[in-house]
Coordinates of C-alpha atoms in Angstrom, one line a residue:
Chain S
M71 CA 13.8 11.0 11.7
K72 CA 17.0 12.5 10.3
Q73 CA 17.8 12.4 6.6
C74 CA 21.3 12.1 5.2
R75 CA 22.3 15.0 3.1
S76 CA 24.4 12.8 0.9
C77 CA 22.0 10.0 -0.1
Q78 CA 18.6 11.3 1.3
G79 CA 18.1 8.1 3.2
F80 CA 16.7 8.2 6.7
V81 CA 19.1 7.9 9.6
P82 CA 17.9 6.4 12.9
P83 CA 18.0 9.0 15.7
S84 CA 20.8 7.3 17.7
Y85 CA 23.1 7.0 14.6
Q86 CA 26.0 9.3 13.9
Q87 CA 26.7 7.7 10.6
C88 CA 24.3 7.1 7.7
P89 CA 23.5 3.4 7.4
H90 CA 23.1 3.7 3.7
C91 CA 26.2 5.6 2.6
D92 CA 28.4 5.7 5.7
R93 CA 28.6 9.5 5.7
M94 CA 29.0 11.0 9.2
I95 CA 25.9 12.9 10.3
K96 CA 26.2 16.1 12.4
T97 CA 23.4 18.1 13.7
S98 CA 23.5 21.7 12.4
A99 CA 22.5 24.7 14.6
A100 CA 19.5 25.3 12.3
R101 CA 18.4 21.7 12.7
S102 CA 18.7 22.0 16.5
W103 CA 16.6 25.2 16.5
K104 CA 14.0 23.5 14.3
L105 CA 13.8 20.5 16.6
A106 CA 13.4 22.8 19.6
A107 CA 10.7 24.8 17.9
N108 CA 8.9 21.6 17.0
L109 CA 9.0 20.4 20.6
F110 CA 7.7 23.7 21.8
L111 CA 4.9 24.1 19.3
G112 CA 4.0 20.4 19.0
S113 CA 4.8 18.1 16.2
S114 CA 2.7 16.0 13.9
L115 CA 3.7 12.8 12.1
T116 CA 1.5 11.5 9.4
M117 CA 1.4 8.4 7.2
T118 CA -0.8 7.4 4.3
L119 CA -2.8 4.2 5.0
S120 CA -2.7 1.4 2.6
A121 CA -3.6 -2.2 2.3
C122 CA -2.5 -4.7 -0.4
Y123 CA -6.0 -5.4 -1.5
G124 CA -6.9 -1.8 -1.3
T125 CA -6.6 1.1 -3.8
P126 CA -4.1 3.9 -4.0
P127 CA -5.2 7.3 -2.7
P128 CA -6.2 9.8 -5.4
M129 CA -3.8 12.1 -7.1
P130 CA -4.9 15.6 -6.1
E131 CA -4.7 18.5 -8.5
C132 CA -2.1 21.1 -7.5
D133 CA -2.5 24.7 -8.2
P134 CA 0.7 26.7 -7.8
K135 CA -1.4 29.9 -7.4
I136 CA -3.0 28.6 -4.2
E137 CA -1.3 28.6 -0.9
N138 CA -1.4 25.8 1.7
Q139 CA -1.2 22.8 -0.7
G140 CA 2.0 21.6 0.8
A141 CA 4.5 20.3 -1.6
C142 CA 2.2 20.7 -4.6
V143 CA 3.8 24.1 -5.2
T144 CA 6.5 22.2 -7.0
S145 CA 4.4 20.0 -9.3
S146 CA 2.6 20.7 -12.5
P147 CA -1.1 21.4 -12.3
S148 CA -3.4 18.9 -13.8
P149 CA -5.0 19.8 -17.0
T150 CA -8.4 19.0 -15.4
N151 CA -8.1 21.5 -12.6
S152 CA -8.7 24.7 -14.4
G153 CA -11.6 26.6 -13.0
E154 CA -12.0 24.3 -10.0
P155 CA -11.3 25.8 -6.6
S156 CA -8.6 24.4 -4.4
P157 CA -9.4 23.4 -0.9
P158 CA -8.8 25.6 2.1
A159 CA -5.8 25.0 4.2
S160 CA -7.6 22.8 6.7
E161 CA -8.6 20.6 3.8
S162 CA -5.2 20.1 2.4
P163 CA -3.4 16.9 3.1
V164 CA -0.1 17.2 4.8
A165 CA 2.9 16.8 2.5
S166 CA 5.3 15.3 4.9
A167 CA 5.7 13.1 7.8
S168 CA 8.4 15.2 9.2
P169 CA 7.7 17.1 12.4
S170 CA 5.9 20.2 11.5
A171 CA 5.5 23.2 13.8
A172 CA 1.8 23.7 13.4
P173 CA -1.3 21.6 12.7
T174 CA -1.9 23.2 9.4
V175 CA 0.5 22.7 6.5
S176 CA 3.4 25.1 6.0
P177 CA 4.4 24.4 2.4
Q178 CA 8.0 25.5 2.7
S179 CA 8.8 24.0 6.0
T180 CA 7.4 20.6 5.2
A181 CA 8.1 20.4 1.5
S182 CA 11.7 21.5 1.7
P183 CA 13.2 19.8 4.7
S184 CA 16.7 20.7 5.8
P185 CA 18.7 17.5 5.5
E186 CA 21.4 16.9 8.1
A187 CA 24.7 18.4 7.5
S188 CA 27.1 15.6 6.7
T189 CA 30.8 15.2 6.4
K190 CA 32.8 12.4 4.9
P191 CA 34.5 10.5 7.7
Chain A
M87 CA -18.3 19.7 -3.7
S88 CA -16.2 19.6 -6.8
R89 CA -14.3 16.4 -7.6
S90 CA -11.1 18.4 -7.2
L91 CA -12.0 19.2 -3.6
E92 CA -13.1 15.6 -3.0
R93 CA -9.7 14.3 -4.0
W94 CA -8.0 16.5 -1.5
S95 CA -10.5 15.4 1.1
E96 CA -10.0 11.7 0.2
L97 CA -6.2 12.0 0.4
K98 CA -6.5 13.7 3.8
G99 CA -8.8 10.9 4.9
R100 CA -6.1 8.3 4.1
Q101 CA -3.6 10.2 6.2
I102 CA -3.2 9.4 9.9
E103 CA -1.1 10.5 12.8
P104 CA 0.0 7.0 13.9
E105 CA 0.8 8.1 17.5
Q106 CA -2.6 9.6 18.2
P107 CA -4.2 7.8 21.1
K108 CA -7.6 7.0 19.5
L109 CA -7.4 3.9 17.3
F110 CA -10.3 3.6 14.8
P111 CA -10.9 1.7 11.5
A112 CA -10.3 4.7 9.2
Y113 CA -9.5 2.5 6.2
V114 CA -11.6 -0.6 5.6
V115 CA -11.2 -3.3 2.9
W116 CA -14.4 -5.3 2.5
E117 CA -14.5 -8.5 0.5
L118 CA -18.1 -8.8 -0.7
T119 CA -17.8 -12.2 -2.2
L120 CA -15.2 -14.8 -3.2
S121 CA -17.0 -15.4 -6.4
C122 CA -14.8 -14.2 -9.2
D123 CA -14.6 -14.1 -13.0
H124 CA -10.9 -14.7 -12.8
A125 CA -8.9 -17.3 -10.9
C126 CA -5.5 -15.7 -10.7
L127 CA -2.2 -17.5 -10.1
H128 CA -1.3 -15.1 -7.3
C129 CA -4.6 -14.7 -5.6
G130 CA -4.2 -14.7 -1.8
S131 CA -7.9 -15.6 -1.2
R132 CA -8.0 -18.2 -3.9
A133 CA -11.1 -16.5 -5.3
A134 CA -13.3 -18.2 -7.9
V135 CA -16.4 -19.4 -6.1
S136 CA -18.3 -17.8 -3.3
R137 CA -17.6 -18.7 0.3
Q138 CA -20.2 -20.7 2.2
Q139 CA -22.5 -18.5 4.2
E140 CA -21.6 -15.2 2.7
L141 CA -23.4 -12.2 4.3
S142 CA -26.8 -11.5 2.8
P143 CA -27.5 -8.0 1.4
E144 CA -29.6 -7.3 4.5
E145 CA -26.8 -8.4 6.8
A146 CA -24.2 -6.4 4.9
L147 CA -26.2 -3.2 4.9
L148 CA -26.5 -3.4 8.7
I149 CA -22.7 -3.0 9.0
V150 CA -22.6 0.4 7.3
P151 CA -23.9 2.4 10.3
Q152 CA -21.5 0.5 12.5
L153 CA -18.6 1.6 10.3
A154 CA -19.8 5.2 10.3
E155 CA -20.1 5.1 14.1
L156 CA -16.5 4.0 14.5
G157 CA -15.3 6.8 12.2
T158 CA -14.5 4.9 9.0
R159 CA -13.5 7.3 6.2
E160 CA -13.1 5.0 3.2
V161 CA -14.2 1.5 2.3
V162 CA -12.6 -0.4 -0.6
L163 CA -15.0 -3.0 -2.0
I164 CA -13.2 -6.1 -3.3
G165 CA -13.8 -9.8 -4.1
G166 CA -13.5 -12.1 -5.6
E167 CA -15.1 -9.6 -7.9
A168 CA -17.2 -7.2 -5.9
Y169 CA -19.7 -6.4 -8.7
L170 CA -20.8 -10.1 -8.7
S171 CA -22.3 -9.6 -5.2
P172 CA -26.0 -8.7 -5.1
V173 CA -25.3 -6.1 -2.3
F174 CA -22.7 -4.3 -4.4
L175 CA -24.7 -1.3 -5.7
P176 CA -26.9 -0.9 -2.6
L177 CA -23.8 -0.9 -0.5
V178 CA -22.1 1.7 -2.6
S179 CA -25.1 3.9 -2.1
A180 CA -25.4 3.2 1.6
L181 CA -21.7 4.0 2.2
A182 CA -21.9 7.2 0.3
E183 CA -25.1 8.3 2.2
A184 CA -23.3 7.5 5.4
G185 CA -20.5 9.9 4.5
I186 CA -17.9 7.1 3.8
T187 CA -16.0 7.2 0.6
P188 CA -16.8 4.1 -1.5
V189 CA -14.0 2.9 -3.8
M190 CA -13.3 -0.5 -5.4
T191 CA -10.7 -2.8 -6.7
T192 CA -11.6 -4.9 -9.7
G193 CA -10.3 -7.2 -12.4
G194 CA -12.6 -5.3 -14.8
W195 CA -13.7 -8.3 -16.8
D196 CA -17.3 -7.2 -17.0
M197 CA -16.9 -3.5 -16.3
T198 CA -19.2 -2.4 -19.1
P199 CA -20.0 1.3 -19.7
E200 CA -23.5 0.7 -18.3
R201 CA -22.2 -0.9 -15.1
A202 CA -19.7 1.9 -14.7
R203 CA -22.3 4.6 -15.1
T204 CA -24.6 2.9 -12.6
M205 CA -21.7 2.7 -10.1
A206 CA -20.9 6.4 -10.5
Q207 CA -24.6 7.2 -10.0
A208 CA -24.6 5.2 -6.8
G209 CA -21.7 7.2 -5.4
M210 CA -18.5 5.3 -6.4
K211 CA -15.6 7.7 -6.5
R212 CA -12.5 5.7 -7.6
V213 CA -12.0 2.4 -9.1
S214 CA -8.7 0.6 -9.2
V215 CA -8.2 -1.9 -11.9
S216 CA -5.8 -4.8 -11.3
L217 CA -3.2 -4.8 -14.1
D218 CA -0.6 -7.4 -13.5
G219 CA 1.7 -6.7 -16.3
L220 CA 1.6 -6.1 -20.0
E221 CA -0.6 -8.4 -22.1
K222 CA 1.5 -11.6 -21.9
A223 CA 2.3 -11.5 -18.2
H224 CA -1.1 -10.2 -17.2
Q225 CA -2.9 -13.0 -18.9
Q226 CA -0.5 -15.6 -17.7
I227 CA -1.1 -14.5 -14.1
R228 CA -4.8 -13.9 -14.5
Q229 CA -5.4 -17.2 -16.3
R230 CA -8.0 -15.8 -18.7
R231 CA -7.7 -15.0 -22.4
D232 CA -8.5 -11.4 -23.2
S233 CA -8.4 -10.3 -19.6
F234 CA -5.9 -7.7 -20.5
K235 CA -8.2 -6.2 -23.2
H236 CA -11.1 -6.3 -20.7
A237 CA -9.0 -4.5 -18.1
L238 CA -8.1 -1.7 -20.5
R239 CA -11.8 -1.4 -21.6
A240 CA -12.8 -1.2 -17.9
M241 CA -10.4 1.7 -17.4
T242 CA -12.0 3.5 -20.3
A243 CA -15.5 2.8 -19.0
I244 CA -14.6 4.0 -15.5
G245 CA -13.1 7.3 -16.8
D246 CA -16.0 7.9 -19.2
A247 CA -18.4 7.4 -16.3
G248 CA -16.7 10.2 -14.4
M249 CA -14.9 8.1 -11.8
D250 CA -11.2 8.4 -11.1
I251 CA -9.2 5.5 -12.7
S252 CA -6.6 3.9 -10.5
A253 CA -4.6 0.8 -11.0
N254 CA -2.9 -1.8 -8.8
T255 CA -0.2 -4.3 -9.6
H256 CA 1.4 -7.2 -7.8
F257 CA 4.9 -7.5 -9.0
N258 CA 6.8 -10.7 -9.0
R259 CA 9.4 -12.5 -11.2
L260 CA 6.8 -13.1 -14.0
N261 CA 6.0 -9.5 -14.6
Q262 CA 8.8 -7.3 -13.0
A263 CA 10.3 -6.5 -16.5
D264 CA 7.0 -4.8 -17.4
L265 CA 7.3 -2.1 -14.7
E266 CA 8.3 0.8 -17.0
G267 CA 6.1 -0.4 -19.8
L268 CA 3.1 -0.4 -17.5
Y269 CA 3.8 3.1 -16.4
T270 CA 3.6 4.3 -20.0
L271 CA 0.5 2.3 -20.6
L272 CA -1.2 3.6 -17.5
K273 CA -0.4 7.2 -18.4
M274 CA -2.0 6.6 -21.8
Q275 CA -5.1 5.1 -20.1
G276 CA -5.6 8.2 -17.9
V277 CA -4.8 6.5 -14.7
R278 CA -4.3 9.0 -11.8
S279 CA -2.8 6.7 -9.1
W280 CA -1.1 3.4 -9.1
Q281 CA -0.5 1.1 -6.1
I282 CA 2.5 -1.2 -6.4
Q283 CA 3.1 -4.2 -4.2
I284 CA 4.9 -7.4 -4.3
T285 CA 3.2 -10.8 -4.6
A286 CA 3.2 -12.4 -1.1
A287 CA 3.3 -16.1 -0.5
L288 CA -0.3 -16.3 0.3
G289 CA -3.1 -18.5 -1.1
R290 CA -2.4 -19.6 -4.7
A291 CA 0.9 -17.6 -4.8
A292 CA 2.2 -20.0 -2.1
D293 CA 1.7 -22.7 -4.7
Q294 CA 4.0 -20.9 -7.2
P295 CA 7.2 -20.3 -5.3
E296 CA 9.2 -19.8 -8.5
M297 CA 7.0 -16.8 -9.2
L298 CA 7.9 -15.0 -6.0
F299 CA 10.6 -12.4 -5.7
Q300 CA 13.8 -13.5 -3.9
P301 CA 14.8 -10.8 -1.4
W302 CA 17.8 -9.7 -3.4
D303 CA 15.5 -8.8 -6.4
L304 CA 14.6 -5.7 -4.4
L305 CA 18.1 -4.3 -5.1
D306 CA 17.1 -3.9 -8.7
F307 CA 13.3 -3.3 -8.3
M308 CA 13.2 -0.6 -5.7
P309 CA 15.3 2.0 -7.5
R310 CA 13.3 1.4 -10.6
V311 CA 10.1 2.1 -8.8
A312 CA 11.6 5.2 -7.2
A313 CA 12.6 6.6 -10.6
L314 CA 9.0 6.1 -11.8
K315 CA 7.6 7.6 -8.6
Q316 CA 9.7 10.8 -9.2
R317 CA 8.6 10.9 -12.8
G318 CA 4.9 10.4 -11.9
L319 CA 4.9 13.3 -9.4
T320 CA 5.6 15.7 -12.3
E321 CA 3.3 13.8 -14.7
N322 CA 0.3 13.5 -12.5
L323 CA 0.4 9.8 -11.9
L324 CA 0.8 9.1 -8.2
I325 CA 2.6 5.9 -7.5
M326 CA 2.1 4.6 -3.9
P327 CA 3.7 1.5 -2.5
G328 CA 1.6 -1.1 -0.8
N329 CA 2.6 -1.9 2.7
N330 CA 4.6 -4.9 1.7
L331 CA 7.0 -2.9 -0.6
G332 CA 9.9 -1.4 1.3
Y333 CA 11.6 -0.5 3.5
F334 CA 14.1 2.2 4.4
G335 CA 16.2 2.2 1.4
P336 CA 17.6 5.6 0.3
E337 CA 14.4 6.2 -1.6
E338 CA 12.0 5.7 1.4
A339 CA 10.8 9.3 1.6
L340 CA 10.1 9.6 -2.1
L341 CA 8.4 6.3 -2.3
R342 CA 6.2 6.7 0.8
S343 CA 5.1 10.3 0.3
P344 CA 2.0 11.1 -1.7
L345 CA 3.2 14.6 -2.6
P346 CA 6.5 16.0 -3.9
G347 CA 9.0 16.8 -1.2
G348 CA 7.3 14.8 1.5
Q349 CA 9.2 13.0 4.2
D350 CA 6.9 10.2 5.0
F351 CA 8.3 6.8 6.0
F352 CA 6.9 3.5 6.8
Q353 CA 5.7 3.5 10.4
G354 CA 4.8 -0.1 11.0
C355 CA 1.8 -2.2 10.0
Q356 CA -1.4 -0.5 10.9
A357 CA -3.6 -3.6 11.0
G358 CA -6.2 -3.4 13.8
K359 CA -5.0 0.2 14.5
F360 CA -6.4 2.2 11.6
V361 CA -7.0 -0.6 9.0
L362 CA -9.6 -3.3 9.1
G363 CA -10.6 -6.2 6.8
I364 CA -14.0 -7.8 6.4
E365 CA -14.4 -11.2 4.8
S366 CA -17.5 -12.0 2.8
N367 CA -18.8 -14.4 5.5
G368 CA -18.6 -11.6 8.1
D369 CA -15.3 -12.5 9.6
V370 CA -13.2 -9.5 10.7
K371 CA -9.4 -9.2 10.6
G372 CA -7.0 -6.3 11.3
C373 CA -6.0 -6.3 7.6
P374 CA -7.6 -7.9 4.6
S375 CA -4.5 -9.8 3.6
L376 CA -3.7 -11.5 6.9
P377 CA -4.1 -15.2 7.0
S378 CA -7.6 -16.0 8.2
L379 CA -7.0 -18.6 10.8
P380 CA -4.9 -16.8 13.4
Y381 CA -6.1 -13.3 12.8
V382 CA -10.0 -13.4 12.6
G383 CA -11.2 -11.5 15.7
G384 CA -14.9 -12.4 15.4
N385 CA -17.9 -12.6 13.1
L386 CA -20.3 -9.8 12.4
R387 CA -23.3 -12.2 12.6
N388 CA -22.5 -12.8 16.3
H389 CA -20.9 -9.6 17.5
S390 CA -21.1 -5.9 16.8
L391 CA -18.2 -4.3 14.9
R392 CA -17.4 -2.2 17.9
D393 CA -17.2 -5.2 20.2
I394 CA -14.8 -6.9 17.8
W395 CA -12.7 -3.8 17.3
E396 CA -12.4 -3.0 20.9
K397 CA -12.2 -6.5 22.5
A398 CA -10.8 -9.1 20.0
A399 CA -7.3 -10.0 20.8
A400 CA -6.7 -11.2 17.3
L401 CA -7.3 -7.6 16.0
A402 CA -5.1 -6.1 18.7
F403 CA -1.9 -7.9 17.8
R404 CA -0.3 -4.7 16.5
R405 CA -1.4 -2.6 19.4
N406 CA 1.0 -4.6 21.5
P407 CA 3.3 -6.0 18.9
S408 CA 5.0 -9.3 19.3
P409 CA 8.8 -9.2 19.5
L410 CA 10.9 -8.9 16.4
W411 CA 13.3 -11.7 15.5
G412 CA 16.0 -12.5 13.0
F413 CA 17.5 -9.5 11.1
C414 CA 14.5 -7.3 12.1
A415 CA 15.4 -7.6 15.8
T416 CA 18.8 -6.0 15.2
C417 CA 17.8 -3.5 12.5
P418 CA 18.5 0.2 13.2
F419 CA 15.0 1.0 11.9
A420 CA 13.2 -1.6 14.1
E421 CA 11.7 1.0 16.3
V422 CA 9.7 2.6 13.6
C423 CA 9.4 -0.2 11.0
K424 CA 8.5 -2.9 13.5
G425 CA 9.2 -5.7 11.0
G426 CA 7.4 -4.4 8.0
C427 CA 4.3 -6.1 6.6
N428 CA 3.0 -8.7 9.0
F429 CA 1.0 -10.8 6.6
T430 CA 3.9 -11.0 4.2
A431 CA 6.3 -12.1 6.9
H432 CA 3.8 -14.5 8.5
A433 CA 3.0 -16.1 5.1
L434 CA 6.7 -16.9 4.6
L435 CA 8.0 -17.8 8.0
G436 CA 4.9 -18.8 10.0
R437 CA 4.9 -15.8 12.3
P438 CA 5.4 -12.0 12.0
G439 CA 8.4 -10.0 13.2
N440 CA 11.0 -11.0 10.6
N441 CA 10.5 -9.8 7.1
P442 CA 13.1 -10.8 4.5
Y443 CA 11.4 -8.7 1.8
C444 CA 13.2 -5.5 2.8
H445 CA 15.3 -3.2 0.7
F446 CA 17.5 -2.0 3.6
R447 CA 18.1 -5.6 4.7
A448 CA 19.0 -6.7 1.1
R449 CA 21.4 -3.8 0.7
N450 CA 22.9 -4.4 4.1
L451 CA 23.6 -8.0 3.3
A452 CA 24.7 -7.3 -0.3
N453 CA 27.3 -4.9 1.0
K454 CA 28.8 -7.8 2.9
G455 CA 28.6 -10.1 -0.1
R456 CA 25.6 -12.0 1.4
R457 CA 22.0 -12.6 0.4
E458 CA 19.0 -14.5 1.7
R459 CA 17.2 -17.1 -0.4
L460 CA 13.7 -18.3 0.3
L461 CA 13.1 -22.0 -0.1
R462 CA 9.6 -23.4 0.3
I463 CA 9.7 -26.4 2.7
A464 CA 5.9 -26.9 3.2
P465 CA 3.0 -26.3 0.8
A466 CA -0.2 -24.4 1.6
Q467 CA -3.4 -26.4 2.4
G468 CA -5.5 -24.9 -0.3
N469 CA -7.8 -22.6 1.6
P470 CA -8.4 -18.8 1.2
F471 CA -5.6 -16.7 2.7
D472 CA -3.6 -19.8 3.8
H473 CA 0.2 -20.1 3.5
G474 CA 3.0 -22.6 3.3
L475 CA 6.3 -22.4 5.1
F476 CA 9.6 -21.1 3.8
E477 CA 13.2 -21.5 5.0
L478 CA 15.5 -18.5 4.9
I479 CA 19.0 -19.5 3.7
E480 CA 21.8 -16.9 4.0
E481 CA 24.4 -17.5 1.4
E482 CA 27.2 -15.8 -0.6
F483 CA 26.1 -13.2 -3.1
N484 CA 28.3 -12.6 -6.1
P485 CA 28.4 -8.8 -6.5
S486 CA 28.2 -9.1 -10.3
E487 CA 24.7 -10.5 -9.8
R488 CA 23.6 -7.7 -7.5
Y489 CA 21.7 -5.5 -10.0
H490 CA 21.0 -8.2 -12.6
S491 CA 19.3 -10.7 -10.5
A492 CA 15.6 -10.5 -11.3
S493 CA 15.4 -13.6 -13.4
P494 CA 14.5 -16.9 -11.7

């Protein structure tokens, strides 16, 4: 789903205008290329399961020195993670529900999405 | 495997590609007993005393290999109060041995250091303590003196035993003012993850309509939650919304993503698709919070779990969802949101598909100077997971009330 560059809200695919802030949405060339690449390479959408009588998922430790931990590259490491190894790429949860180009996580492509270009109407 | 690796694995286990063709009960919430050492004002199951004909330990343990066969990744043990069930510890061990992550939600009244150590030895990984506000609100809601103190002691015991401490909070008009104070308290207590949801009009909460949020309260509440979520991501306290907190406000990606920078969004109720609920008498539902009567797909005394999962129409209601109606039918996010949380909507309006507890909807109406007010028109019967009936009244909304409207 598209995101508005102005307010970061999601924009339904058929909408040309952000339903949150009324900004006009236009698809950039980079975005078009990314969508085409995703279609070619396959895309994945993930969500985190929850239930109201359930528990939250665990907060994983993030180690900025280790690759393939998705968006963890931007967060502070936990004081308890020193000395403990980080998981291999295949063990890392995905950081994003946005279409990603490969089954394994690409930290920059998923953690730093390119919002839609927007212009004020 | 180190606990650090286990946490990554457990988070991965909670993540699903919702469009994948194979549906399976990845995430199961299992009520072991309705016996409870609390009798909370907002309890959807009206827990206090055990149900008639609860599963025996032998019967309960027979379900574990069935869960493993269907691919279950995590089982949350709840009650009532799960530790009051005689099968509690044997079940924790059996789940862990079957490769299924056992976790728990508890009120923590009798979570002694000894009990916590025994649970950790049996294989329990995370325990989420229900904390429903700071001391005054918590005890008002949980109806037991010193329950706040006991909950905090429970957190200490859980951490000291080597398990991850989580918390869960039902927010409503009695405790919404405590949101930021709770964040600070939970950080001090060493809590690593916090699930926030809103009190739905289910069970005893249906008897307390003045306690429930009005839909426009989300205009104030959601940005506050989002601000704390952002803060928690840099302070190692993961805030995750329950399924009935949403949807599609500007903060959706931040709220729904478990890691910084994620772009997750609500993708519809997963009841009977990747989520399963088991009641203590063996009844099976697509989600633990769904009203029992219309949504029980079968009983584990009479049918295998696979048979119920694959054949019961009551579990399959989300596989071929019923049509949306009201605002949800016209919402631009209808295709992905599919009406939000089904049990929350059903508990209010008697059927799913139109959910007034929606941030996008409240914002949309507020921008037009309108709001929706919930008015109870029929009480609940007084059974576990029952509900009354509410009328939805659209009315004028004074803009000056918009962000200062959380008091009854």
